[in-house]
Short mmCIF file of C-alpha atoms and ligand atoms in Angstrom, two decimals:
data_model
loop_
_atom_site.label_atom_id
_atom_site.label_comp_id
_atom_site.label_asym_id
_atom_site.label_seq_id
_atom_site.Cartn_x
_atom_site.Cartn_y
_atom_site.Cartn_z
CA MET A 1 -24.23 5.91 68.54
CA VAL A 2 -25.64 5.34 65.09
CA THR A 3 -28.44 3.15 64.79
CA PRO A 4 -27.49 -0.03 62.84
CA THR A 5 -29.53 0.18 59.48
CA VAL A 6 -30.34 -2.78 57.30
CA ALA A 7 -32.13 -2.66 54.02
CA ILE A 8 -34.56 -5.29 52.73
CA VAL A 9 -35.78 -5.73 49.10
CA GLY A 10 -38.07 -8.65 49.53
CA SER A 11 -41.17 -10.43 50.34
CA ASN A 12 -44.07 -10.29 52.86
CA MET A 13 -46.68 -12.87 53.20
CA MET A 14 -49.73 -13.96 55.45
CA ASP A 15 -48.83 -17.04 57.17
CA LEU A 16 -51.66 -19.42 57.48
CA ILE A 17 -50.09 -22.06 59.80
CA THR A 18 -51.84 -25.61 60.61
CA TYR A 19 -50.41 -27.56 63.18
CA TYR A 20 -50.81 -31.42 63.03
CA ARG A 21 -50.01 -34.58 64.80
CA ASP A 22 -48.98 -37.88 63.31
CA ARG A 23 -49.13 -37.13 59.50
CA MET A 24 -50.54 -35.01 56.79
CA PRO A 25 -53.59 -36.11 54.88
CA LYS A 26 -53.33 -38.24 51.67
CA THR A 27 -54.83 -37.09 48.40
CA GLY A 28 -58.60 -37.50 48.60
CA GLU A 29 -58.57 -37.87 52.59
CA THR A 30 -59.83 -35.45 55.17
CA ILE A 31 -58.39 -35.62 58.81
CA PHE A 32 -58.41 -33.57 61.81
CA GLY A 33 -55.80 -31.02 62.35
CA GLU A 34 -54.85 -29.92 65.76
CA ASP A 35 -54.67 -26.12 65.70
CA PHE A 36 -54.52 -23.10 63.53
CA GLU A 37 -52.88 -19.58 63.46
CA ILE A 38 -52.82 -16.83 61.16
CA GLY A 39 -49.74 -14.27 61.50
CA PHE A 40 -47.64 -12.01 59.55
CA GLY A 41 -44.72 -13.73 57.63
CA GLY A 42 -42.62 -13.70 54.43
CA LYS A 43 -38.76 -14.17 54.41
CA GLY A 44 -38.35 -10.55 53.64
CA ALA A 45 -40.66 -9.15 56.31
CA ASN A 46 -39.60 -11.68 58.81
CA GLN A 47 -36.05 -10.74 58.54
CA GLY A 48 -36.66 -7.05 58.65
CA VAL A 49 -39.01 -7.59 61.95
CA ALA A 50 -36.13 -9.40 63.58
CA VAL A 51 -33.74 -6.50 62.86
CA SER A 52 -36.34 -4.00 64.19
CA ARG A 53 -37.11 -6.00 67.32
CA LEU A 54 -33.38 -6.06 68.07
CA GLY A 55 -33.24 -2.22 67.93
CA GLY A 56 -32.09 -1.75 64.26
CA LYS A 57 -33.51 0.71 61.55
CA VAL A 58 -35.15 -1.03 58.54
CA ILE A 59 -35.62 0.25 55.06
CA MET A 60 -38.26 -2.09 53.56
CA VAL A 61 -38.89 -2.41 49.88
CA THR A 62 -41.80 -4.69 49.30
CA ALA A 63 -45.28 -5.04 47.66
CA VAL A 64 -48.74 -5.95 48.89
CA GLY A 65 -51.97 -6.77 47.11
CA ASP A 66 -55.08 -4.65 46.93
CA ASP A 67 -56.92 -7.22 49.10
CA LEU A 68 -57.90 -7.42 52.74
CA PHE A 69 -54.39 -8.50 53.89
CA GLY A 70 -52.61 -5.46 52.22
CA PRO A 71 -53.65 -2.83 54.78
CA LEU A 72 -52.98 -5.37 57.61
CA VAL A 73 -49.50 -5.96 56.39
CA LYS A 74 -48.87 -2.47 55.99
CA ASN A 75 -49.83 -1.85 59.54
CA ASN A 76 -47.92 -4.68 60.95
CA PHE A 77 -44.79 -2.93 59.49
CA LEU A 78 -45.62 0.24 61.00
CA GLU A 79 -46.41 -1.43 64.47
CA ASN A 80 -42.90 -2.70 64.14
CA GLY A 81 -41.44 0.44 63.55
CA ILE A 82 -40.77 0.04 59.81
CA SER A 83 -41.90 2.82 57.47
CA SER A 84 -44.44 2.03 54.84
CA LYS A 85 -43.07 4.43 52.35
CA PHE A 86 -41.63 1.88 50.06
CA ILE A 87 -44.50 -0.63 50.38
CA LYS A 88 -46.18 -0.72 47.02
CA THR A 89 -49.72 -1.46 46.62
CA VAL A 90 -50.41 -3.54 43.43
CA PRO A 91 -53.92 -3.25 41.96
CA GLY A 92 -55.72 -6.56 40.80
CA LYS A 93 -53.16 -8.68 42.67
CA THR A 94 -53.51 -10.46 46.09
CA SER A 95 -51.08 -10.23 48.65
CA GLY A 96 -48.49 -12.97 49.16
CA VAL A 97 -49.67 -16.03 51.35
CA ALA A 98 -48.01 -18.92 52.82
CA PRO A 99 -50.07 -21.97 54.09
CA ILE A 100 -47.64 -23.66 56.42
CA PHE A 101 -47.98 -27.26 57.97
CA VAL A 102 -46.19 -27.78 61.35
CA ASP A 103 -45.64 -31.44 62.78
CA GLU A 104 -45.56 -32.30 66.43
CA LYS A 105 -41.68 -31.92 66.51
CA GLY A 106 -42.13 -28.16 65.35
CA ARG A 107 -40.95 -28.82 61.84
CA ASN A 108 -42.57 -27.06 59.01
CA SER A 109 -43.59 -27.53 55.37
CA ILE A 110 -44.29 -24.28 53.47
CA PHE A 111 -46.07 -23.40 50.27
CA ILE A 112 -45.69 -19.88 49.01
CA ILE A 113 -48.11 -18.10 46.84
CA PRO A 114 -46.22 -15.03 46.11
CA GLY A 115 -49.08 -12.93 44.56
CA ALA A 116 -48.01 -9.08 44.64
CA ASN A 117 -44.53 -9.89 45.57
CA TYR A 118 -43.85 -11.00 41.95
CA SER A 119 -44.73 -7.44 40.93
CA LEU A 120 -41.73 -5.99 42.80
CA PHE A 121 -39.49 -4.68 40.09
CA PRO A 122 -36.21 -3.07 39.64
CA GLU A 123 -38.08 0.56 39.28
CA ASP A 124 -39.19 -0.01 42.97
CA VAL A 125 -35.58 -0.26 43.96
CA ILE A 126 -34.64 2.65 42.09
CA GLN A 127 -37.30 4.82 43.77
CA ALA A 128 -35.77 3.67 47.20
CA GLU A 129 -32.12 4.44 46.11
CA GLU A 130 -31.73 7.58 48.13
CA GLU A 131 -32.94 6.00 51.38
CA LEU A 132 -31.00 2.89 50.58
CA GLN A 133 -27.91 4.65 50.91
CA LYS A 134 -28.45 5.06 54.58
CA ALA A 135 -27.98 1.13 55.18
CA SER A 136 -24.83 -0.75 55.61
CA PHE A 137 -26.20 -4.17 54.82
CA LEU A 138 -28.90 -5.18 52.25
CA LEU A 139 -30.79 -8.46 52.97
CA LEU A 140 -32.20 -10.32 49.92
CA GLN A 141 -34.12 -13.56 49.43
CA LEU A 142 -35.79 -15.16 46.56
CA GLU A 143 -39.58 -14.73 47.02
CA ILE A 144 -39.60 -11.81 44.53
CA PRO A 145 -38.60 -11.77 40.66
CA LEU A 146 -34.89 -12.76 40.22
CA GLU A 147 -34.36 -9.72 37.85
CA THR A 148 -35.21 -7.59 40.93
CA VAL A 149 -32.84 -9.49 43.29
CA TYR A 150 -30.08 -9.09 40.64
CA TYR A 151 -30.82 -5.22 40.19
CA ALA A 152 -30.70 -4.86 44.01
CA ILE A 153 -27.27 -6.69 44.19
CA ASP A 154 -25.91 -4.24 41.51
CA MET A 155 -27.18 -1.20 43.27
CA ALA A 156 -25.86 -2.20 46.46
CA GLN A 157 -22.41 -2.60 44.90
CA LYS A 158 -22.70 0.93 43.68
CA LEU A 159 -24.13 2.29 47.14
CA ASN A 160 -21.39 0.20 48.85
CA LEU A 161 -23.76 -1.98 50.89
CA LYS A 162 -22.82 -5.44 51.90
CA VAL A 163 -25.25 -7.85 50.45
CA ILE A 164 -26.36 -11.03 52.52
CA LEU A 165 -28.31 -13.30 50.05
CA ASN A 166 -30.56 -16.04 51.43
CA PRO A 167 -31.19 -18.13 48.46
CA ALA A 168 -34.70 -19.25 49.46
CA PRO A 169 -36.78 -20.74 47.94
CA ALA A 170 -33.72 -22.17 46.14
CA GLN A 171 -33.85 -21.78 42.33
CA GLU A 172 -31.38 -21.75 39.60
CA LEU A 173 -29.14 -18.65 39.75
CA GLU A 174 -26.71 -16.95 37.50
CA TRP A 175 -23.64 -17.04 39.21
CA ASN A 176 -22.08 -13.90 37.55
CA LYS A 177 -24.89 -12.10 38.90
CA ILE A 178 -24.36 -12.88 42.36
CA GLN A 179 -20.71 -12.88 42.81
CA SER A 180 -20.44 -9.50 44.38
CA VAL A 181 -22.55 -10.44 47.43
CA PHE A 182 -20.87 -10.44 50.94
CA LEU A 183 -22.46 -13.50 52.31
CA LEU A 184 -24.62 -16.25 50.62
CA ALA A 185 -26.66 -18.09 53.38
CA PRO A 186 -28.44 -21.29 52.34
CA ASN A 187 -29.85 -23.95 54.50
CA GLU A 188 -29.00 -27.59 53.87
CA SER A 189 -31.83 -28.22 51.37
CA GLU A 190 -31.05 -24.87 49.60
CA LEU A 191 -27.44 -25.95 49.47
CA GLU A 192 -28.40 -29.14 47.86
CA SER A 193 -30.60 -27.51 45.08
CA LEU A 194 -28.06 -24.92 44.28
CA THR A 195 -25.03 -27.31 44.00
CA GLY A 196 -26.56 -30.72 43.39
CA ILE A 197 -24.36 -32.04 46.07
CA PRO A 198 -26.49 -33.91 48.75
CA ALA A 199 -25.90 -32.25 52.14
CA ASP A 200 -26.12 -35.29 54.00
CA SER A 201 -22.73 -35.19 55.96
CA PHE A 202 -20.17 -32.47 56.96
CA THR A 203 -17.95 -33.53 54.05
CA HIS A 204 -20.80 -33.13 51.50
CA ILE A 205 -21.77 -29.90 53.09
CA GLN A 206 -18.11 -28.75 52.67
CA GLU A 207 -18.15 -29.92 49.11
CA GLY A 208 -21.23 -27.98 48.39
CA ALA A 209 -19.76 -24.85 50.10
CA SER A 210 -16.42 -25.29 48.03
CA PHE A 211 -18.71 -25.51 44.88
CA LEU A 212 -20.06 -21.99 45.71
CA LEU A 213 -16.83 -20.55 46.74
CA GLU A 214 -15.42 -21.53 43.33
CA LYS A 215 -18.11 -19.65 41.68
CA GLY A 216 -16.68 -16.59 43.20
CA ILE A 217 -18.79 -16.17 46.42
CA LYS A 218 -16.68 -14.88 49.23
CA ASN A 219 -18.49 -16.19 52.38
CA VAL A 220 -20.82 -19.04 52.43
CA LEU A 221 -22.78 -19.64 55.72
CA VAL A 222 -24.71 -22.92 55.86
CA THR A 223 -27.52 -23.08 58.40
CA LEU A 224 -28.16 -26.46 59.82
CA GLY A 225 -31.03 -26.03 62.10
CA GLU A 226 -30.53 -27.94 65.40
CA LYS A 227 -27.08 -28.81 64.25
CA GLY A 228 -25.92 -25.26 64.22
CA SER A 229 -24.09 -23.55 61.15
CA ALA A 230 -20.89 -23.49 59.30
CA LEU A 231 -19.13 -20.85 57.73
CA PHE A 232 -16.76 -21.32 54.67
CA THR A 233 -14.42 -18.83 53.28
CA PRO A 234 -11.57 -19.37 50.83
CA GLN A 235 -9.25 -19.37 53.74
CA GLU A 236 -11.15 -21.47 56.32
CA SER A 237 -14.14 -23.38 57.51
CA LYS A 238 -15.73 -23.07 61.02
CA GLU A 239 -18.63 -24.83 62.70
CA PHE A 240 -20.99 -23.06 65.09
CA ALA A 241 -22.86 -24.92 67.66
CA ALA A 242 -26.67 -24.36 67.94
CA TYR A 243 -28.36 -23.28 71.34
CA SER A 244 -30.19 -26.38 72.77
CA VAL A 245 -33.88 -25.52 73.43
CA ASN A 246 -37.16 -27.30 73.50
CA SER A 247 -38.43 -26.45 70.08
CA ILE A 248 -42.14 -26.20 69.40
CA ASP A 249 -42.24 -24.48 66.16
CA THR A 250 -39.26 -23.68 63.76
CA THR A 251 -41.19 -21.43 61.31
CA GLY A 252 -39.22 -18.47 60.45
CA ALA A 253 -36.24 -19.48 62.68
CA GLY A 254 -33.82 -19.07 59.60
CA ASP A 255 -35.23 -15.63 59.08
CA ALA A 256 -34.69 -14.79 62.75
CA PHE A 257 -31.16 -15.92 62.34
CA LEU A 258 -30.43 -13.75 59.21
CA GLY A 259 -32.20 -10.76 60.39
CA ALA A 260 -30.16 -10.87 63.62
CA LEU A 261 -27.00 -11.54 61.70
CA SER A 262 -27.27 -8.55 59.70
CA PHE A 263 -28.26 -6.47 62.75
CA PHE A 264 -25.36 -7.49 64.79
CA LEU A 265 -23.00 -7.18 61.77
CA ALA A 266 -24.23 -3.73 61.23
CA GLU A 267 -23.78 -3.03 64.90
CA GLY A 268 -20.10 -3.73 64.49
CA LYS A 269 -19.74 -7.25 65.97
CA ASP A 270 -17.25 -9.51 64.08
CA MET A 271 -18.53 -12.49 62.21
CA ASP A 272 -18.07 -15.19 64.84
CA GLU A 273 -19.80 -13.31 67.59
CA ALA A 274 -22.61 -12.18 65.27
CA ILE A 275 -23.15 -15.89 64.17
CA ASP A 276 -23.20 -16.93 67.82
CA LEU A 277 -25.60 -14.27 68.85
CA SER A 278 -27.91 -15.00 65.83
CA SER A 279 -28.02 -18.77 66.58
CA ALA A 280 -29.23 -17.80 70.23
CA TYR A 281 -31.93 -15.37 68.81
CA ALA A 282 -33.03 -18.15 66.32
CA ALA A 283 -33.17 -20.88 69.05
CA LEU A 284 -35.44 -18.73 71.27
CA SER A 285 -37.83 -18.16 68.44
CA THR A 286 -38.38 -21.72 68.09
CA THR A 287 -39.70 -21.95 71.64
CA ARG A 288 -42.74 -20.00 70.65
CA ARG A 289 -45.36 -20.59 68.18
CA GLY A 290 -45.78 -18.69 65.02
CA THR A 291 -43.29 -16.76 62.77
CA GLN A 292 -42.78 -13.05 63.51
CA LYS A 293 -44.71 -13.27 66.69
CA SER A 294 -42.13 -15.58 68.06
CA PHE A 295 -39.19 -13.07 67.53
CA ALA A 296 -38.00 -11.37 70.79
CA SER A 297 -37.20 -7.83 71.62
CA ARG A 298 -33.74 -7.04 72.40
CA GLU A 299 -34.51 -6.84 76.02
CA GLU A 300 -36.35 -10.18 76.15
CA PHE A 301 -33.29 -11.72 74.11
CA GLU A 302 -30.81 -10.38 76.42
CA ASN A 303 -32.60 -11.59 79.48
CA TRP A 304 -33.12 -15.10 78.09
CA LEU A 305 -29.34 -15.25 77.02
CA LYS A 306 -28.50 -14.42 80.46
CA SER A 307 -30.62 -17.11 81.99
CA TYR A 308 -29.34 -19.71 79.24
CA SER A 309 -25.83 -18.89 79.91
CA SER A 310 -26.23 -19.19 83.82
CA GLY A 311 -28.18 -22.61 83.12
CA THR A 312 -31.28 -21.21 85.05
O1 RIB B 1 -39.11 -18.70 56.43
C1 RIB B 1 -40.46 -18.77 56.84
C2 RIB B 1 -41.14 -17.90 55.90
O2 RIB B 1 -41.18 -18.49 54.66
C3 RIB B 1 -42.85 -17.79 56.29
O3 RIB B 1 -43.19 -16.94 57.08
C4 RIB B 1 -43.60 -18.06 54.82
O4 RIB B 1 -44.25 -16.81 54.68
C5 RIB B 1 -42.42 -18.23 53.85
O5 RIB B 1 -42.08 -16.97 53.23
#
């Protein structure tokens, strides 16, 4: 059987995660946090690691700084079975970092400081062209320059790769440059920013999705956290339930979902089954602390799914 292969042109970050109770400090105030973890993150890297843990091959095009984090990030890719051939080291830049704050309900607030990620340019995509042809899906996010995202979308069209675009962090997009994507996958707040329509009810979410479909996008999948997800196409809209778990840290759950989705689609699953399996994979990640470190291997995932389904 051919190994499902997913390409990613995207970010990596070092996640600096603070866990706190009650509240964040006010300006000028110092209060005690509860715990701290440092780990590997970045939406592009996270999605790649999810694909790899599930058994897929990942072609990763990304950039690190020439600081102490750069070699650690490269090594983390290697440990996750991802080649460092297209990981550029940018002289004079820091690697991307993400200070993250997680409350007692496992909800997160994230700053990103992209550093070297903002030096990932179209020429880096061109260098990887031959390798990119081996993939069936290309996963993109918005933590790298938009010109690189648009360039990668054009190249994907030329190479016949299906693009899944995760518009995170949300920013203004040129609709004519993203029309060829196979699937646009915002969460509620990204949908709101992209469309200006509040995502506070299913009717409004549907309106937001229609706005995107009218811009020429073929499939819109809105992720709704513990409320599941909803798929909108010009023909239909469909809701998917979430898996009910005891979440302690939701950081990276959206990335676990999209990495898994691209993997299962590349493996040949149909959209409904791929969404359902990806929801399960993302739910499992929220039961563990950390970002990539909370992503299960295929074997762990299958065992968990069996016990979830049997109610044990
Ligand atoms: O989606 C979660 C990710 O967003 C974190 O890993 C952080 O690095 C930011 O990129």
